[in-house]
Structures are given as structure tokens and as C-alpha cells.
């Protein structure tokens, strides 16, 4: 049995939403998600982000823009985790 992680799946390394003074993250990418599914999730998130930014700008609504910023951090964590898994670096 190999200690190598499975190929083409997320590693679950990237964390996000660090709260307060603690270095602990509130959320983390789950390990074992196939890249194809993770990319699909990022694609959906990016479409939501695009809508929130457009509406937030149009309506001058900082809550919508804040939500877009939060979702972009989620999308980035997923993409970072995929890239780490693809390149084999932690």
C-alpha cells in the first residue's frame, strides 16, 4: 500500500476565513474531491461572484461586494489546493 496521495483529487491543504486573533481557520478545502468536480464548483462560484460584483457596483451595496470578496476567497482556496496537488508541493 502506497503513502502517495491519490491523483487528480484535492489534498485538503488550503484553509480560509481566519477569524480574530487566532491563526486557526474556520474552513478548509476537503481532501479527495476530484479535480473535475472542484473546477465545476469554482466555475459556479465565479459566476455568483461576477453577479454580486456587478449588482453591488450598480447599487453601491457594500454587503454584496463583501459577499463577493468572501466567495472569491473560497474559490481561490479551491484553486490553490488543486494547484498544490497537481504540482506536488505543499
Short mmCIF file of N, CA and C in Angstrom, two decimals:
data_model
loop_
_atom_site.label_atom_id
_atom_site.label_comp_id
_atom_site.label_asym_id
_atom_site.label_seq_id
_atom_site.Cartn_x
_atom_site.Cartn_y
_atom_site.Cartn_z
N UNK A 1 0.85 -1.18 0.00
CA UNK A 1 0.00 0.00 0.00
C UNK A 1 0.89 1.24 0.00
N UNK A 2 0.57 2.18 -0.85
CA UNK A 2 1.40 3.36 -1.04
C UNK A 2 0.96 4.50 -0.13
N UNK A 3 1.93 5.32 0.29
CA UNK A 3 1.63 6.52 1.07
C UNK A 3 1.37 7.71 0.17
N UNK A 4 1.45 7.52 -1.15
CA UNK A 4 1.21 8.60 -2.10
C UNK A 4 -0.27 8.97 -2.10
N UNK A 5 -0.57 10.28 -2.15
CA UNK A 5 -1.98 10.67 -2.23
C UNK A 5 -2.57 10.29 -3.58
N UNK A 6 -3.87 10.07 -3.66
CA UNK A 6 -4.49 9.73 -4.95
C UNK A 6 -4.28 10.87 -5.95
N UNK A 7 -4.23 10.52 -7.22
CA UNK A 7 -4.03 11.51 -8.27
C UNK A 7 -5.34 12.20 -8.61
N UNK A 8 -5.22 13.44 -9.08
CA UNK A 8 -6.34 14.21 -9.60
C UNK A 8 -7.46 14.45 -8.60
N UNK A 9 -7.10 14.60 -7.34
CA UNK A 9 -8.07 14.96 -6.30
C UNK A 9 -7.45 16.04 -5.41
N UNK A 10 -8.30 16.82 -4.77
CA UNK A 10 -7.81 17.84 -3.85
C UNK A 10 -7.12 17.18 -2.66
N UNK A 11 -6.17 17.92 -2.08
CA UNK A 11 -5.43 17.40 -0.93
C UNK A 11 -6.02 17.85 0.40
N UNK A 12 -6.81 18.91 0.37
CA UNK A 12 -7.39 19.41 1.62
C UNK A 12 -6.40 20.20 2.45
N UNK A 13 -5.49 20.89 1.79
CA UNK A 13 -4.44 21.65 2.48
C UNK A 13 -4.87 23.09 2.74
N UNK A 14 -5.50 23.72 1.78
CA UNK A 14 -5.80 25.14 1.87
C UNK A 14 -6.94 25.43 2.84
N UNK A 15 -6.69 26.43 3.68
CA UNK A 15 -7.67 26.87 4.66
C UNK A 15 -8.07 28.31 4.33
N UNK A 16 -9.22 28.71 4.87
CA UNK A 16 -9.65 30.08 4.65
C UNK A 16 -10.48 30.57 5.81
N UNK A 17 -10.74 31.86 5.81
CA UNK A 17 -11.57 32.53 6.80
C UNK A 17 -10.99 32.43 8.20
N UNK A 18 -9.78 32.94 8.33
CA UNK A 18 -9.19 33.00 9.67
C UNK A 18 -9.89 34.11 10.44
N UNK A 19 -10.31 33.79 11.64
CA UNK A 19 -11.12 34.72 12.42
C UNK A 19 -10.36 35.23 13.64
N UNK A 20 -10.52 36.50 13.89
CA UNK A 20 -9.96 37.09 15.10
C UNK A 20 -8.45 37.00 15.18
N UNK A 21 -7.95 36.92 16.39
CA UNK A 21 -6.50 36.89 16.63
C UNK A 21 -5.93 35.48 16.47
N UNK A 22 -6.81 34.49 16.45
CA UNK A 22 -6.38 33.11 16.33
C UNK A 22 -5.88 32.82 14.91
N UNK A 23 -4.89 31.98 14.81
CA UNK A 23 -4.38 31.57 13.50
C UNK A 23 -5.21 30.42 12.92
N UNK A 24 -6.17 29.93 13.71
CA UNK A 24 -6.99 28.80 13.25
C UNK A 24 -7.98 29.26 12.18
N UNK A 25 -8.12 28.44 11.16
CA UNK A 25 -9.05 28.74 10.07
C UNK A 25 -10.42 28.16 10.39
N UNK A 26 -11.45 28.84 9.91
CA UNK A 26 -12.81 28.37 10.12
C UNK A 26 -13.19 27.28 9.11
N UNK A 27 -12.61 27.36 7.91
CA UNK A 27 -12.97 26.44 6.83
C UNK A 27 -11.73 25.91 6.15
N UNK A 28 -11.88 24.76 5.50
CA UNK A 28 -10.77 24.14 4.78
C UNK A 28 -11.33 23.35 3.60
N UNK A 29 -10.56 23.34 2.51
CA UNK A 29 -10.94 22.53 1.35
C UNK A 29 -10.89 21.06 1.78
N UNK A 30 -11.89 20.31 1.39
CA UNK A 30 -11.92 18.88 1.73
C UNK A 30 -10.95 18.09 0.85
N UNK A 31 -10.28 17.11 1.41
CA UNK A 31 -9.43 16.25 0.59
C UNK A 31 -10.25 15.24 -0.18
N UNK A 32 -9.71 14.80 -1.32
CA UNK A 32 -10.32 13.71 -2.07
C UNK A 32 -11.39 14.11 -3.07
N UNK A 33 -11.59 15.41 -3.29
CA UNK A 33 -12.58 15.84 -4.28
C UNK A 33 -11.92 15.79 -5.66
N UNK A 34 -12.50 15.07 -6.61
CA UNK A 34 -11.91 15.02 -7.95
C UNK A 34 -11.78 16.43 -8.55
N UNK A 35 -10.68 16.65 -9.26
CA UNK A 35 -10.43 17.97 -9.85
C UNK A 35 -11.62 18.45 -10.67
N UNK A 36 -12.21 17.58 -11.47
CA UNK A 36 -13.32 17.97 -12.34
C UNK A 36 -14.46 18.57 -11.53
N UNK A 37 -14.79 17.95 -10.40
CA UNK A 37 -15.86 18.46 -9.54
C UNK A 37 -15.44 19.77 -8.87
N UNK A 38 -14.20 19.85 -8.45
CA UNK A 38 -13.71 21.07 -7.82
C UNK A 38 -13.72 22.24 -8.80
N UNK A 39 -13.27 21.99 -10.05
CA UNK A 39 -13.31 23.03 -11.07
C UNK A 39 -14.74 23.48 -11.35
N UNK A 40 -15.67 22.55 -11.37
CA UNK A 40 -17.08 22.89 -11.59
C UNK A 40 -17.58 23.80 -10.48
N UNK A 41 -17.21 23.47 -9.24
CA UNK A 41 -17.62 24.27 -8.10
C UNK A 41 -17.04 25.69 -8.21
N UNK A 42 -15.78 25.80 -8.59
CA UNK A 42 -15.16 27.12 -8.77
C UNK A 42 -15.87 27.90 -9.87
N UNK A 43 -16.24 27.24 -10.94
CA UNK A 43 -16.93 27.90 -12.03
C UNK A 43 -18.26 28.49 -11.55
N UNK A 44 -18.99 27.74 -10.77
CA UNK A 44 -20.26 28.24 -10.22
C UNK A 44 -20.01 29.42 -9.29
N UNK A 45 -19.01 29.29 -8.42
CA UNK A 45 -18.68 30.40 -7.52
C UNK A 45 -18.32 31.66 -8.29
N UNK A 46 -17.53 31.51 -9.36
CA UNK A 46 -17.12 32.69 -10.13
C UNK A 46 -18.31 33.36 -10.81
N UNK A 47 -19.29 32.58 -11.23
CA UNK A 47 -20.48 33.21 -11.83
C UNK A 47 -21.26 33.99 -10.76
N UNK A 48 -21.35 33.46 -9.54
CA UNK A 48 -22.00 34.18 -8.45
C UNK A 48 -21.22 35.46 -8.12
N UNK A 49 -19.91 35.33 -8.06
CA UNK A 49 -19.05 36.48 -7.75
C UNK A 49 -19.25 37.58 -8.78
N UNK A 50 -19.26 37.20 -10.05
CA UNK A 50 -19.45 38.17 -11.12
C UNK A 50 -20.78 38.91 -10.95
N UNK A 51 -21.84 38.17 -10.64
CA UNK A 51 -23.15 38.78 -10.44
C UNK A 51 -23.15 39.71 -9.23
N UNK A 52 -22.57 39.25 -8.12
CA UNK A 52 -22.54 40.07 -6.91
C UNK A 52 -21.76 41.36 -7.11
N UNK A 53 -20.65 41.28 -7.82
CA UNK A 53 -19.84 42.48 -8.07
C UNK A 53 -20.60 43.46 -8.96
N UNK A 54 -21.23 42.96 -10.01
CA UNK A 54 -21.98 43.83 -10.91
C UNK A 54 -23.14 44.50 -10.18
N UNK A 55 -23.90 43.72 -9.41
CA UNK A 55 -25.04 44.28 -8.67
C UNK A 55 -24.57 45.20 -7.54
N UNK A 56 -23.53 44.80 -6.85
CA UNK A 56 -23.00 45.62 -5.76
C UNK A 56 -22.50 46.96 -6.25
N UNK A 57 -21.86 46.95 -7.41
CA UNK A 57 -21.37 48.20 -8.01
C UNK A 57 -22.53 49.06 -8.48
N UNK A 58 -23.48 48.43 -9.14
CA UNK A 58 -24.64 49.16 -9.67
C UNK A 58 -25.47 49.80 -8.55
N UNK A 59 -25.65 49.05 -7.46
CA UNK A 59 -26.49 49.51 -6.36
C UNK A 59 -25.69 50.19 -5.24
N UNK A 60 -24.38 50.26 -5.40
CA UNK A 60 -23.49 50.78 -4.36
C UNK A 60 -23.76 50.07 -3.03
N UNK A 61 -23.85 48.74 -3.11
CA UNK A 61 -24.18 47.90 -1.96
C UNK A 61 -22.92 47.17 -1.49
N UNK A 62 -22.39 47.62 -0.36
CA UNK A 62 -21.14 47.06 0.15
C UNK A 62 -21.32 45.65 0.71
N UNK A 63 -22.54 45.29 1.07
CA UNK A 63 -22.79 43.91 1.53
C UNK A 63 -22.62 42.93 0.37
N UNK A 64 -23.11 43.29 -0.80
CA UNK A 64 -22.94 42.42 -1.97
C UNK A 64 -21.47 42.31 -2.34
N UNK A 65 -20.76 43.43 -2.27
CA UNK A 65 -19.34 43.42 -2.60
C UNK A 65 -18.55 42.61 -1.57
N UNK A 66 -18.94 42.70 -0.31
CA UNK A 66 -18.30 41.90 0.74
C UNK A 66 -18.53 40.41 0.54
N UNK A 67 -19.76 40.06 0.14
CA UNK A 67 -20.07 38.65 -0.13
C UNK A 67 -19.23 38.14 -1.31
N UNK A 68 -19.06 38.99 -2.32
CA UNK A 68 -18.23 38.62 -3.48
C UNK A 68 -16.79 38.39 -3.04
N UNK A 69 -16.30 39.24 -2.15
CA UNK A 69 -14.93 39.07 -1.65
C UNK A 69 -14.77 37.77 -0.88
N UNK A 70 -15.75 37.43 -0.06
CA UNK A 70 -15.71 36.19 0.71
C UNK A 70 -15.73 34.98 -0.22
N UNK A 71 -16.64 34.98 -1.20
CA UNK A 71 -16.72 33.85 -2.14
C UNK A 71 -15.47 33.74 -2.99
N UNK A 72 -14.83 34.87 -3.30
CA UNK A 72 -13.60 34.79 -4.09
C UNK A 72 -12.48 34.14 -3.27
N UNK A 73 -12.49 34.32 -1.94
CA UNK A 73 -11.51 33.64 -1.09
C UNK A 73 -11.75 32.14 -1.10
N UNK A 74 -13.01 31.72 -1.14
CA UNK A 74 -13.34 30.29 -1.22
C UNK A 74 -12.85 29.72 -2.55
N UNK A 75 -13.15 30.43 -3.64
CA UNK A 75 -12.72 29.97 -4.97
C UNK A 75 -11.20 29.88 -5.05
N UNK A 76 -10.51 30.87 -4.50
CA UNK A 76 -9.05 30.87 -4.53
C UNK A 76 -8.48 29.70 -3.73
N UNK A 77 -9.06 29.41 -2.57
CA UNK A 77 -8.58 28.28 -1.76
C UNK A 77 -8.72 26.97 -2.52
N UNK A 78 -9.83 26.80 -3.22
CA UNK A 78 -10.03 25.57 -4.01
C UNK A 78 -9.00 25.49 -5.12
N UNK A 79 -8.82 26.59 -5.85
CA UNK A 79 -7.85 26.60 -6.95
C UNK A 79 -6.42 26.38 -6.44
N UNK A 80 -6.07 27.00 -5.32
CA UNK A 80 -4.75 26.79 -4.73
C UNK A 80 -4.53 25.34 -4.36
N UNK A 81 -5.55 24.71 -3.77
CA UNK A 81 -5.44 23.32 -3.36
C UNK A 81 -5.25 22.41 -4.58
N UNK A 82 -5.97 22.69 -5.64
CA UNK A 82 -5.81 21.91 -6.88
C UNK A 82 -4.39 22.07 -7.42
N UNK A 83 -3.90 23.29 -7.44
CA UNK A 83 -2.55 23.56 -7.96
C UNK A 83 -1.47 22.87 -7.14
N UNK A 84 -1.63 22.89 -5.83
CA UNK A 84 -0.68 22.20 -4.96
C UNK A 84 -0.70 20.70 -5.26
N UNK A 85 -1.87 20.13 -5.43
CA UNK A 85 -1.99 18.70 -5.72
C UNK A 85 -1.37 18.38 -7.08
N UNK A 86 -1.61 19.23 -8.07
CA UNK A 86 -1.08 19.00 -9.42
C UNK A 86 0.44 19.08 -9.46
N UNK A 87 1.00 20.04 -8.74
CA UNK A 87 2.46 20.27 -8.80
C UNK A 87 3.22 19.49 -7.74
N UNK A 88 2.50 18.89 -6.80
CA UNK A 88 3.16 18.09 -5.79
C UNK A 88 3.96 18.88 -4.77
N UNK A 89 3.51 20.09 -4.47
CA UNK A 89 4.22 20.87 -3.46
C UNK A 89 3.23 21.31 -2.39
N UNK A 90 3.69 21.38 -1.18
CA UNK A 90 2.82 21.76 -0.06
C UNK A 90 3.14 23.11 0.47
#
